[in-house]
Coordinates of C-alpha atoms in Angstrom, one line a residue:
M22 CA 64.0 55.7 79.8
R23 CA 66.4 55.1 82.6
G24 CA 68.6 52.8 80.5
L25 CA 68.5 55.4 77.6
L26 CA 69.8 58.2 80.0
R27 CA 72.8 56.2 81.3
W28 CA 75.3 58.2 78.9
P29 CA 78.5 59.7 79.4
L30 CA 77.3 63.3 79.5
L31 CA 76.7 63.1 83.3
L32 CA 80.1 62.2 84.1
L33 CA 81.9 64.3 81.7
L34 CA 80.5 67.4 83.4
L35 CA 82.9 67.0 86.0
Q36 CA 86.1 65.7 84.9
P37 CA 89.2 67.9 85.6
W38 CA 89.9 70.2 82.9
E39 CA 93.2 69.0 82.1
T40 CA 92.0 65.6 81.5
Q41 CA 88.3 66.4 80.1
L42 CA 86.7 64.0 77.8
Q43 CA 85.3 65.7 74.9
F44 CA 83.3 64.0 71.9
A45 CA 84.7 64.3 68.4
G46 CA 83.3 62.2 65.5
P47 CA 79.9 60.5 64.7
R48 CA 77.1 61.3 67.1
C49 CA 74.6 58.7 68.3
S50 CA 71.0 59.3 67.9
T51 CA 69.1 59.0 71.1
G52 CA 65.6 60.1 69.7
P53 CA 63.7 63.3 71.0
L54 CA 64.8 64.6 74.4
D55 CA 64.2 67.9 76.4
L56 CA 67.5 68.4 78.7
V57 CA 68.1 71.2 80.9
F58 CA 71.3 71.8 82.9
V59 CA 71.0 73.2 86.1
I60 CA 74.6 74.7 87.0
D61 CA 75.6 76.0 90.3
S62 CA 77.6 79.3 90.1
S63 CA 77.7 80.2 93.6
R64 CA 80.9 82.0 95.2
S65 CA 82.1 78.5 96.3
V66 CA 82.8 77.7 92.8
R67 CA 86.2 78.7 91.8
P68 CA 87.1 80.4 88.5
F69 CA 89.1 77.3 87.5
E70 CA 86.3 75.0 88.2
F71 CA 83.6 77.1 86.6
E72 CA 85.8 77.4 83.5
T73 CA 86.1 73.5 83.4
M74 CA 82.4 73.3 83.7
R75 CA 81.9 75.6 80.7
Q76 CA 84.5 73.6 78.5
F77 CA 82.5 70.6 79.2
L78 CA 79.2 71.8 78.3
V79 CA 80.5 73.0 75.1
G80 CA 82.1 69.3 74.6
L81 CA 78.8 67.6 75.6
L82 CA 76.9 69.6 73.0
R83 CA 79.0 68.2 70.3
S84 CA 78.1 64.6 71.3
L85 CA 74.5 65.3 71.2
D86 CA 72.0 65.2 68.2
V87 CA 70.8 68.6 68.6
G88 CA 67.7 69.7 66.7
P89 CA 64.0 70.7 66.9
N90 CA 62.9 67.3 66.5
A91 CA 65.8 65.6 68.4
T92 CA 67.4 66.8 71.4
R93 CA 66.5 70.4 72.7
V94 CA 68.9 71.9 75.2
G95 CA 68.5 74.6 77.9
V96 CA 70.9 75.9 80.5
I97 CA 70.0 77.7 83.9
Q98 CA 72.5 78.9 86.2
Y99 CA 71.8 79.9 90.0
S100 CA 73.3 81.1 93.2
S101 CA 71.0 83.4 95.3
Q102 CA 68.9 83.7 92.3
V103 CA 68.2 82.0 89.0
Q104 CA 69.2 83.1 85.5
S105 CA 68.1 81.4 82.2
V106 CA 71.3 81.2 80.1
F107 CA 69.0 80.1 77.0
P108 CA 65.7 78.2 77.2
L109 CA 64.9 75.0 75.2
R110 CA 63.3 76.9 72.4
A111 CA 66.2 79.4 72.0
F112 CA 68.6 77.5 69.6
S113 CA 68.6 74.7 67.1
R114 CA 72.1 75.0 66.0
R115 CA 75.0 73.9 68.2
E116 CA 77.2 76.8 67.3
D117 CA 74.6 79.1 68.8
M118 CA 74.6 77.0 72.2
E119 CA 78.1 77.2 72.4
R120 CA 78.4 81.1 72.1
A121 CA 75.9 81.5 74.6
I122 CA 77.9 79.1 76.9
R123 CA 81.1 80.7 76.3
A124 CA 79.5 84.2 77.2
L125 CA 78.3 82.8 80.7
V126 CA 79.4 84.9 83.5
P127 CA 79.1 83.2 87.1
L128 CA 76.7 84.9 89.5
A129 CA 79.0 84.4 92.5
Q130 CA 76.6 84.5 95.5
G131 CA 74.7 81.9 97.6
T132 CA 73.4 78.4 96.8
M133 CA 69.7 78.4 96.6
T134 CA 69.4 75.0 94.9
G135 CA 65.7 74.6 95.9
L136 CA 64.8 77.8 94.0
A137 CA 66.5 76.7 90.9
I138 CA 64.6 73.4 90.9
Q139 CA 61.3 75.1 91.2
Y140 CA 62.5 77.4 88.3
A141 CA 63.3 74.6 86.1
M142 CA 59.9 72.9 87.0
N143 CA 57.8 76.0 86.5
V144 CA 59.6 77.8 83.8
A145 CA 62.5 75.8 81.9
F146 CA 60.2 72.7 81.2
S147 CA 57.0 74.7 80.1
V148 CA 55.9 74.7 76.6
A149 CA 56.4 78.5 76.4
E150 CA 60.0 78.0 76.8
G151 CA 60.3 75.4 74.5
A152 CA 59.5 72.0 76.0
R153 CA 57.3 69.8 74.1
P154 CA 53.7 69.1 75.4
P155 CA 53.2 66.2 77.9
E156 CA 50.9 64.4 75.2
A157 CA 54.2 64.2 73.0
R158 CA 55.6 62.0 75.6
V159 CA 59.1 63.4 75.2
P160 CA 61.4 62.6 78.2
R161 CA 62.2 65.7 80.3
V162 CA 65.6 65.4 82.1
A163 CA 67.3 67.9 84.5
V164 CA 70.9 67.5 85.3
I165 CA 71.9 69.5 88.5
V166 CA 75.5 70.1 89.2
T167 CA 76.4 71.8 92.5
D168 CA 79.6 71.9 94.7
G169 CA 78.1 72.7 98.2
R170 CA 75.2 72.4 100.4
P171 CA 71.9 74.0 99.6
Q172 CA 70.9 77.2 101.6
D173 CA 67.2 76.4 101.2
R174 CA 65.1 73.2 101.3
V175 CA 65.2 70.9 98.2
A176 CA 63.3 67.6 99.1
E177 CA 59.8 68.8 98.7
V178 CA 60.3 70.9 95.5
A179 CA 62.4 68.0 94.0
A180 CA 59.6 65.6 94.8
Q181 CA 57.2 67.9 92.9
A182 CA 59.4 68.1 89.9
R183 CA 59.8 64.1 89.7
A184 CA 55.9 64.0 90.2
R185 CA 55.6 66.1 87.1
G186 CA 57.7 63.6 85.0
I187 CA 60.9 65.1 85.3
E188 CA 63.9 62.9 85.8
I189 CA 66.6 64.4 87.9
Y190 CA 70.3 63.6 88.0
A191 CA 72.0 65.2 91.0
V192 CA 75.9 65.3 90.4
G193 CA 78.0 66.7 93.4
V194 CA 81.5 68.0 93.2
Q195 CA 83.9 67.4 96.4
R196 CA 82.3 69.7 98.7
A197 CA 78.8 68.7 97.9
D198 CA 76.2 67.5 100.5
V199 CA 75.4 63.8 99.8
G200 CA 72.0 64.0 101.8
S201 CA 70.9 66.8 99.5
L202 CA 72.1 64.8 96.4
R203 CA 69.9 62.2 97.5
A204 CA 67.0 64.2 98.3
M205 CA 67.0 65.8 94.8
A206 CA 67.7 62.9 92.4
S207 CA 65.2 60.3 91.0
P208 CA 65.3 56.7 92.0
P209 CA 66.9 54.3 91.9
L210 CA 69.6 56.6 93.5
N211 CA 72.5 54.5 92.6
E212 CA 71.9 55.4 89.1
H213 CA 70.9 59.1 89.7
V214 CA 73.4 60.3 92.3
F215 CA 77.0 60.8 91.5
L216 CA 79.5 62.4 94.0
V217 CA 82.8 62.9 92.0
E218 CA 85.9 62.7 93.9
S219 CA 88.4 61.5 91.7
F220 CA 89.3 61.1 87.9
D221 CA 89.5 57.3 88.1
L222 CA 86.0 57.1 89.7
I223 CA 84.6 59.3 86.7
Q224 CA 86.2 57.1 84.3
E225 CA 84.5 54.0 85.6
F226 CA 81.2 55.6 85.6
G227 CA 81.7 56.9 82.0
R228 CA 82.3 53.3 81.0
Q229 CA 79.0 52.1 82.5
F230 CA 77.1 54.8 80.6
Q231 CA 79.1 54.5 77.3
G232 CA 78.3 51.1 76.8
R233 CA 74.5 51.5 76.6
L234 CA 74.3 54.3 73.9
C235 CA 75.6 53.0 70.5
P236 CA 76.9 49.5 69.4
F237 CA 79.9 50.5 67.1
D238 CA 83.6 51.1 67.7
L239 CA 85.2 53.6 65.4
C240 CA 88.5 54.3 67.4
T241 CA 90.3 51.2 65.9
E242 CA 89.9 52.5 62.2
G243 CA 93.1 54.7 62.8
D244 CA 91.9 57.8 61.3
H245 CA 90.7 59.6 64.5
G246 CA 93.2 62.5 64.2
C247 CA 93.8 62.6 68.0
E248 CA 96.9 64.2 69.0
H249 CA 97.4 62.2 72.4
H250 CA 94.8 59.3 73.0
C251 CA 91.7 58.1 71.1
V252 CA 89.2 56.6 73.4
S253 CA 86.6 54.2 71.9
I254 CA 82.9 54.2 72.8
P255 CA 80.1 52.2 71.3
G256 CA 79.5 53.9 68.0
S257 CA 81.6 56.7 68.3
Y258 CA 85.1 58.0 69.9
F259 CA 86.5 61.1 71.7
C260 CA 90.0 62.5 71.9
R261 CA 91.6 62.6 75.2
C262 CA 94.8 64.5 76.3
Q263 CA 97.5 63.5 78.6
A264 CA 97.5 65.0 82.2
G265 CA 98.5 68.6 82.3
F266 CA 96.9 69.3 78.8
V267 CA 93.6 70.3 77.6
L268 CA 91.9 69.8 74.1
Q269 CA 91.8 72.8 71.7
Q270 CA 88.5 73.8 69.9
D271 CA 89.1 71.2 67.0
Q272 CA 88.8 68.5 69.8
R273 CA 91.7 66.6 68.5
R274 CA 94.9 68.6 69.3
C275 CA 95.9 69.2 72.7
R276 CA 97.8 72.1 74.5
A277 CA 99.2 72.6 77.8
V278 CA 97.1 73.9 80.5
D279 CA 98.1 77.4 81.5
H280 CA 97.0 77.6 85.0
C281 CA 98.5 81.1 85.5
S282 CA 96.2 82.7 82.8
F283 CA 93.3 82.3 85.2
G284 CA 94.6 85.4 87.2
N285 CA 93.7 83.8 90.7
H286 CA 97.3 82.4 91.6
S287 CA 98.2 85.4 94.1
C288 CA 101.8 85.0 93.4
Q289 CA 103.8 88.1 94.6
H290 CA 106.4 87.7 91.8
D291 CA 106.2 85.3 89.0
C292 CA 103.5 82.4 88.2
V293 CA 104.8 79.1 86.7
S294 CA 102.1 76.8 85.2
A295 CA 103.0 73.2 86.5
F296 CA 101.3 69.8 86.5
G297 CA 98.3 69.9 88.7
G298 CA 98.0 73.8 89.0
P299 CA 99.9 77.1 89.3
Q300 CA 103.4 77.5 91.3
C301 CA 104.8 80.6 92.4
R302 CA 108.5 81.4 91.8
C303 CA 110.4 84.3 93.2
R304 CA 112.9 86.3 91.4
E305 CA 116.7 86.1 91.9
G306 CA 117.9 87.2 95.5
Y307 CA 114.4 86.2 96.9
D308 CA 113.2 83.1 98.8
L309 CA 109.6 81.6 98.5
L310 CA 107.8 81.8 101.9
P311 CA 105.7 79.0 103.6
D312 CA 102.6 80.2 102.3
G313 CA 103.6 79.4 98.6
R314 CA 102.9 83.0 97.2
S315 CA 105.1 85.7 99.1
C316 CA 108.6 86.3 98.5
Q317 CA 111.2 87.5 100.9
A318 CA 114.6 88.9 100.1
R319 CA 117.3 86.4 100.8
D320 CA 119.0 87.3 103.9
L321 CA 122.7 85.8 103.6
C322 CA 123.7 87.3 107.0
N323 CA 121.8 84.6 108.6
G324 CA 123.3 82.0 106.7
V325 CA 127.2 82.8 107.0
D326 CA 129.6 83.6 109.5
H327 CA 129.9 87.1 108.2
G328 CA 132.3 88.5 111.2
C329 CA 130.8 91.9 111.1
E330 CA 131.4 93.9 114.3
F331 CA 128.1 95.9 114.3
Q332 CA 125.6 94.8 111.6
C333 CA 125.5 92.9 108.4
V334 CA 123.3 93.9 105.5
S335 CA 122.4 91.4 102.8
E336 CA 122.6 92.7 99.1
G337 CA 121.4 90.2 96.6
F338 CA 123.7 87.3 96.5
S339 CA 126.5 89.1 98.7
Y340 CA 126.5 91.0 101.8
R341 CA 128.5 93.9 103.5
C342 CA 129.3 95.1 106.9
V343 CA 128.1 98.5 108.0
C344 CA 129.0 100.5 111.1
P345 CA 126.9 102.9 113.2
E346 CA 126.8 106.6 112.3
G347 CA 129.9 108.4 113.3
R348 CA 132.2 105.3 113.0
Q349 CA 134.2 104.1 110.0
L350 CA 134.4 100.5 108.4
Q351 CA 138.0 99.6 108.9
A352 CA 140.0 98.1 106.1
D353 CA 139.3 94.6 107.0
G354 CA 135.7 95.3 106.1
K355 CA 134.3 93.9 109.3
S356 CA 135.5 96.3 112.1
C357 CA 134.5 99.6 113.1
S358 CA 136.8 102.6 114.0
R359 CA 136.3 103.7 117.8
C360 CA 135.3 106.9 119.3
R361 CA 138.6 108.9 119.4
E362 CA 137.4 112.4 118.7
G363 CA 136.9 113.4 122.4
H364 CA 137.3 112.4 126.0
V365 CA 134.3 111.3 128.0
D366 CA 133.6 110.3 131.7
L367 CA 130.9 108.0 131.4
V368 CA 128.7 106.7 134.2
L369 CA 125.9 104.1 133.7
L370 CA 123.1 104.1 136.1
V371 CA 121.4 100.7 135.7
D372 CA 118.1 99.7 137.1
G373 CA 118.3 96.2 138.9
S374 CA 115.0 96.3 140.4
K375 CA 112.6 93.2 140.8
S376 CA 110.6 94.2 137.7
V377 CA 113.4 93.7 135.4
R378 CA 113.7 90.1 135.9
P379 CA 117.0 88.0 135.7
Q380 CA 116.8 87.2 132.0
N381 CA 116.1 90.8 130.9
F382 CA 118.9 91.9 133.3
E383 CA 121.3 89.9 131.1
L384 CA 119.9 91.8 127.9
V385 CA 120.6 95.1 129.8
K386 CA 124.4 94.0 130.3
R387 CA 124.7 93.0 126.8
F388 CA 123.4 96.5 125.9
V389 CA 125.8 98.1 128.1
N390 CA 128.6 96.2 126.6
Q391 CA 127.3 97.4 123.0
I392 CA 127.9 101.0 124.3
V393 CA 131.5 100.2 125.4
D394 CA 132.0 98.6 121.7
F395 CA 132.0 102.1 120.3
L396 CA 134.0 103.9 122.9
D397 CA 137.8 104.4 123.0
V398 CA 138.1 103.1 126.4
S399 CA 141.7 104.2 127.9
P400 CA 142.9 106.4 130.9
E401 CA 143.5 109.3 128.5
G402 CA 140.2 108.4 126.2
T403 CA 136.8 107.5 127.6
R404 CA 136.5 106.2 131.1
V405 CA 133.4 104.1 132.3
G406 CA 131.8 103.6 135.6
L407 CA 128.8 101.3 136.4
V408 CA 126.2 101.9 139.2
Q409 CA 123.4 99.5 139.9
F410 CA 120.3 100.6 141.8
S411 CA 117.2 98.9 143.3
S412 CA 116.1 99.8 147.1
R413 CA 119.8 100.7 147.5
V414 CA 122.5 101.9 145.5
R415 CA 125.7 99.9 144.5
T416 CA 129.0 101.1 142.6
E417 CA 129.8 98.0 140.6
F418 CA 133.0 99.8 139.4
P419 CA 134.2 103.4 139.4
L420 CA 135.5 105.5 136.5
G421 CA 139.1 104.9 137.2
R422 CA 139.4 101.2 137.5
Y423 CA 139.5 99.7 134.2
G424 CA 141.6 101.2 131.3
T425 CA 140.4 98.9 128.4
A426 CA 137.2 97.9 126.8
A427 CA 138.0 94.3 127.4
E428 CA 138.2 94.8 131.1
V429 CA 135.1 97.0 131.4
K430 CA 133.1 94.4 129.5
Q431 CA 134.3 91.7 131.5
A432 CA 133.5 93.5 134.7
V433 CA 129.8 94.2 133.3
R434 CA 129.3 90.4 132.6
A435 CA 130.4 89.6 136.1
V436 CA 127.7 92.0 137.7
E437 CA 125.0 90.3 139.8
Y438 CA 121.4 91.1 139.7
M439 CA 120.1 93.0 142.9
E440 CA 116.3 92.8 142.6
R441 CA 113.8 94.6 144.9
G442 CA 112.6 98.2 144.4
T443 CA 113.4 101.2 142.3
M444 CA 115.0 104.2 144.1
T445 CA 116.1 106.2 141.1
G446 CA 116.4 109.5 143.1
L447 CA 118.7 107.6 145.4
A448 CA 120.9 106.5 142.6
L449 CA 121.0 110.2 141.0
R450 CA 122.2 111.5 144.3
H451 CA 124.9 108.7 144.6
M452 CA 126.0 109.7 140.9
V453 CA 126.1 113.6 141.7
E454 CA 127.9 113.2 145.0
H455 CA 130.3 110.2 144.4
S456 CA 130.6 108.7 141.0
F457 CA 131.9 111.9 139.3
S458 CA 134.4 112.7 142.1
E459 CA 138.1 112.6 141.4
A460 CA 138.4 109.8 144.0
Q461 CA 136.5 107.5 142.1
G462 CA 138.4 108.3 138.7
A463 CA 136.6 111.4 137.2
R464 CA 138.9 113.8 135.6
P465 CA 139.4 117.2 137.3
R466 CA 136.9 120.0 136.0
A467 CA 139.8 122.1 134.9
L468 CA 140.4 119.6 132.1
N469 CA 136.9 120.2 130.6
V470 CA 136.3 116.5 130.0
P471 CA 132.5 115.9 129.4
R472 CA 130.8 114.2 132.0
V473 CA 127.9 112.0 130.9
G474 CA 125.2 110.2 132.8
L475 CA 123.1 107.4 131.5
V476 CA 120.1 106.3 133.5
F477 CA 118.5 103.0 132.5
T478 CA 115.1 102.0 134.0
D479 CA 111.8 99.9 133.3
G480 CA 109.5 101.4 135.6
R481 CA 108.4 104.2 137.9
S482 CA 110.8 105.6 140.7
Q483 CA 109.7 104.9 144.4
D484 CA 111.4 108.1 145.5
N485 CA 111.4 111.6 144.4
I486 CA 114.0 112.3 141.4
S487 CA 113.3 116.0 140.9
V488 CA 115.9 117.6 143.1
W489 CA 118.8 115.5 142.2
A490 CA 117.8 115.2 138.4
A491 CA 118.0 119.0 138.6
R492 CA 121.2 118.9 140.7
A493 CA 123.1 116.6 138.1
K494 CA 122.4 119.1 135.2
E495 CA 123.4 122.0 137.5
E496 CA 126.6 120.2 138.0
G497 CA 127.2 120.0 134.1
I498 CA 126.6 116.4 133.7
V499 CA 124.9 115.6 130.4
M500 CA 122.0 113.5 131.3
Y501 CA 120.4 110.7 129.1
A502 CA 117.6 108.5 130.1
V503 CA 116.7 105.2 128.5
G504 CA 113.3 103.7 129.3
V505 CA 112.0 100.2 128.6
G506 CA 108.5 98.5 129.0
K507 CA 106.7 100.3 131.8
A508 CA 109.1 103.2 132.2
V509 CA 107.3 106.6 132.9
E510 CA 107.9 109.3 130.1
E511 CA 107.6 112.2 132.6
E512 CA 110.2 110.9 134.8
L513 CA 112.5 110.1 131.7
R514 CA 112.0 113.8 130.6
E515 CA 112.8 115.1 133.8
I516 CA 116.0 113.0 134.2
A517 CA 117.4 113.8 130.9
S518 CA 119.0 117.1 129.5
E519 CA 117.5 119.5 127.1
P520 CA 116.3 118.9 124.5
A521 CA 114.6 115.8 125.5
E522 CA 114.1 114.7 122.0
L523 CA 117.9 114.1 121.8
H524 CA 118.4 112.8 125.3
V525 CA 115.3 110.4 125.9
S526 CA 115.1 107.0 124.4
Y527 CA 112.5 104.3 124.7
S528 CA 111.9 100.7 123.8
P529 CA 108.7 98.7 124.5
D530 CA 110.6 95.5 125.1
F531 CA 114.2 94.4 126.3
S532 CA 114.8 92.3 123.3
T533 CA 114.5 95.5 121.0
M534 CA 116.9 97.8 122.8
T535 CA 119.6 97.7 120.0
P536 CA 118.5 100.5 117.8
L537 CA 118.7 103.0 120.8
L538 CA 122.3 102.8 120.3
E539 CA 122.1 105.2 117.5
N540 CA 120.3 107.7 119.9
L541 CA 123.0 107.8 122.4
K542 CA 126.4 107.7 120.4
G543 CA 126.0 111.3 119.2
S544 CA 127.3 112.7 122.6
I545 CA 128.7 109.6 124.1
C546 CA 130.9 109.4 121.1
P547 CA 131.1 113.2 120.0
E548 CA 132.2 114.0 116.4
E549 CA 133.6 117.3 117.9
G550 CA 135.0 117.5 121.3
I551 CA 138.0 118.8 123.4
G552 CA 140.4 117.5 120.8
A553 CA 138.8 119.5 117.9
G554 CA 140.8 122.6 117.3
T555 CA 142.6 122.9 120.8
E556 CA 144.9 120.1 122.0
L557 CA 144.6 119.7 125.9
R558 CA 147.3 117.4 127.2
S559 CA 147.2 115.5 130.6
P560 CA 149.4 116.9 133.3
C561 CA 151.1 113.6 133.1
E562 CA 152.6 114.5 129.8
C563 CA 154.1 118.0 130.9
E564 CA 157.4 118.3 132.8
S565 CA 155.5 120.1 135.6
L566 CA 152.3 121.3 136.6
V567 CA 153.2 124.9 135.9
E568 CA 154.1 123.9 132.3
F569 CA 150.6 122.3 132.1
Q570 CA 148.9 125.4 133.5
G571 CA 151.0 127.6 131.1
R572 CA 149.8 125.5 128.0
T573 CA 146.1 125.8 129.2
L574 CA 146.1 129.5 129.8
G575 CA 147.7 129.9 126.4
A576 CA 145.0 128.0 124.8
L577 CA 142.3 130.0 126.7
E578 CA 144.0 133.2 125.6
S579 CA 144.0 132.1 121.9
L580 CA 140.4 131.4 122.1
S581 CA 139.7 134.7 123.8
Q582 CA 141.5 136.5 120.9
K583 CA 139.6 134.8 118.3
L584 CA 136.3 135.7 120.2
A585 CA 137.3 139.3 120.3
Q586 CA 138.0 139.3 116.5
L587 CA 134.7 137.7 115.8
T588 CA 132.9 140.2 118.0
A589 CA 134.7 143.2 116.2
R590 CA 133.7 141.7 112.8
L591 CA 130.0 141.5 114.0
E592 CA 130.2 145.2 115.0
D593 CA 131.3 146.3 111.6
L594 CA 128.6 144.4 109.9
E595 CA 126.0 146.0 112.1
N596 CA 127.3 149.5 111.3
Q597 CA 127.5 148.9 107.6
L598 CA 123.7 147.8 107.7
A599 CA 122.9 150.7 109.9
T600 CA 124.6 153.2 107.2
Q601 CA 122.7 151.6 104.4
K602 CA 119.5 152.1 106.1

């Protein structure tokens, strides 16, 4: 009996689909046999693997001498439960068996192998299900195919099945547990246990079984009709396809395996069927990420020296430079226009306390210079001063010291980190009393040059800020508050001018401060200011202070007249509305 059962069907079950071995040609008669396949369809069996198993079962049926008086075949599948696909008595025609196997839907649950063996012993091999009675002495063979470790006990129930005359072949694929396979299989174990790890190993076992079934060789006659390869076995032959191909239903012609058609490739863009499995491919302008499935728009800005002053934006196979809102891209396509619509006196109060840390203080200085980049720094345009505070306050440079952006940026880079505490209130007082004084470079109030204070901090102040925060706004200073990390929102709102939504900015980390520039440039670089509609010249441009005063008073008189005209028009409209009522 053991010699009779050493046939190729056991190994054929588990060969990769693209190299599966299908019988085509004369079938060898092996005598009466009751054969039940016990198929693992748990969730660990991937769709591609289950489809491979299905195709091999169909091919194996074509190699068997199926019939009521020859080989009867039954198939059961199992996971957390057992399901009879068709019993031994169900079909006597191979076509009906194939149809039932092709309609098989995997259960995709657990792996209760012991339960499946018990079902085969008590139900599948019963006379009621089509097994021939024991007195007929027809061999009973169970072929168990599994890919994992059983979740129940198999040794005891497998021993009971073997004691009832059922010969068990245990075939494991890749992840199968060898100890469980040995506990299930009939002796000798070297003839009944197979752990399939490679195609070469399967071929070697296949040759051992093929040599015992039939004594003739039909492949050399030359009329086999195989499109790729004909493989001879004693008494028959089968067609085999090259790697990457699968036999069609006629078991002779081959077609390329379409791995993408299984629907489990997970490719974000396109799936390409290649040798060995599916491969993902991204559309034009995208790159494949390391996970082999996801695609990301190609960022050319990271791969070229784009030279953009503010920001580089990738667009397919090209890129372009953009400028912050309110600034125009220049003719060179890279640089941005400067703030030229109004004059501003800007004082920056920078937190240099110990909590900031040296490396982050360097990021703060870089942030300050990014602000300077979009300002038109000049004695007649925007003047910039910088104050650093910790437990004390230090003017790094006053408003009137530097006349160009390059000088300001160089001075910022030279600022040394103070460390120690966080006396924000003291810094606000210093700004109000000193930083915006004419002695430190602020322009006279008569010129109506906007005064802007920007406080940058990363934590709670160690002194009271209320008095001097209010005083700064009373003095006409437009206040902005920029918080990072552990900065306190209530303090930021108290420092800033109204509305707080336009004057308070926050970043959770020092490395992500750049987007805050968008929130600041609206008033630091106003679209409308002193220069919009009324020209206000510096006293130095006039021949005398009297001339300057005359020009200023004339401008104010002109504005007063326009206001009076507007008021008169409003009164007329109100009278008209009253008359209509």
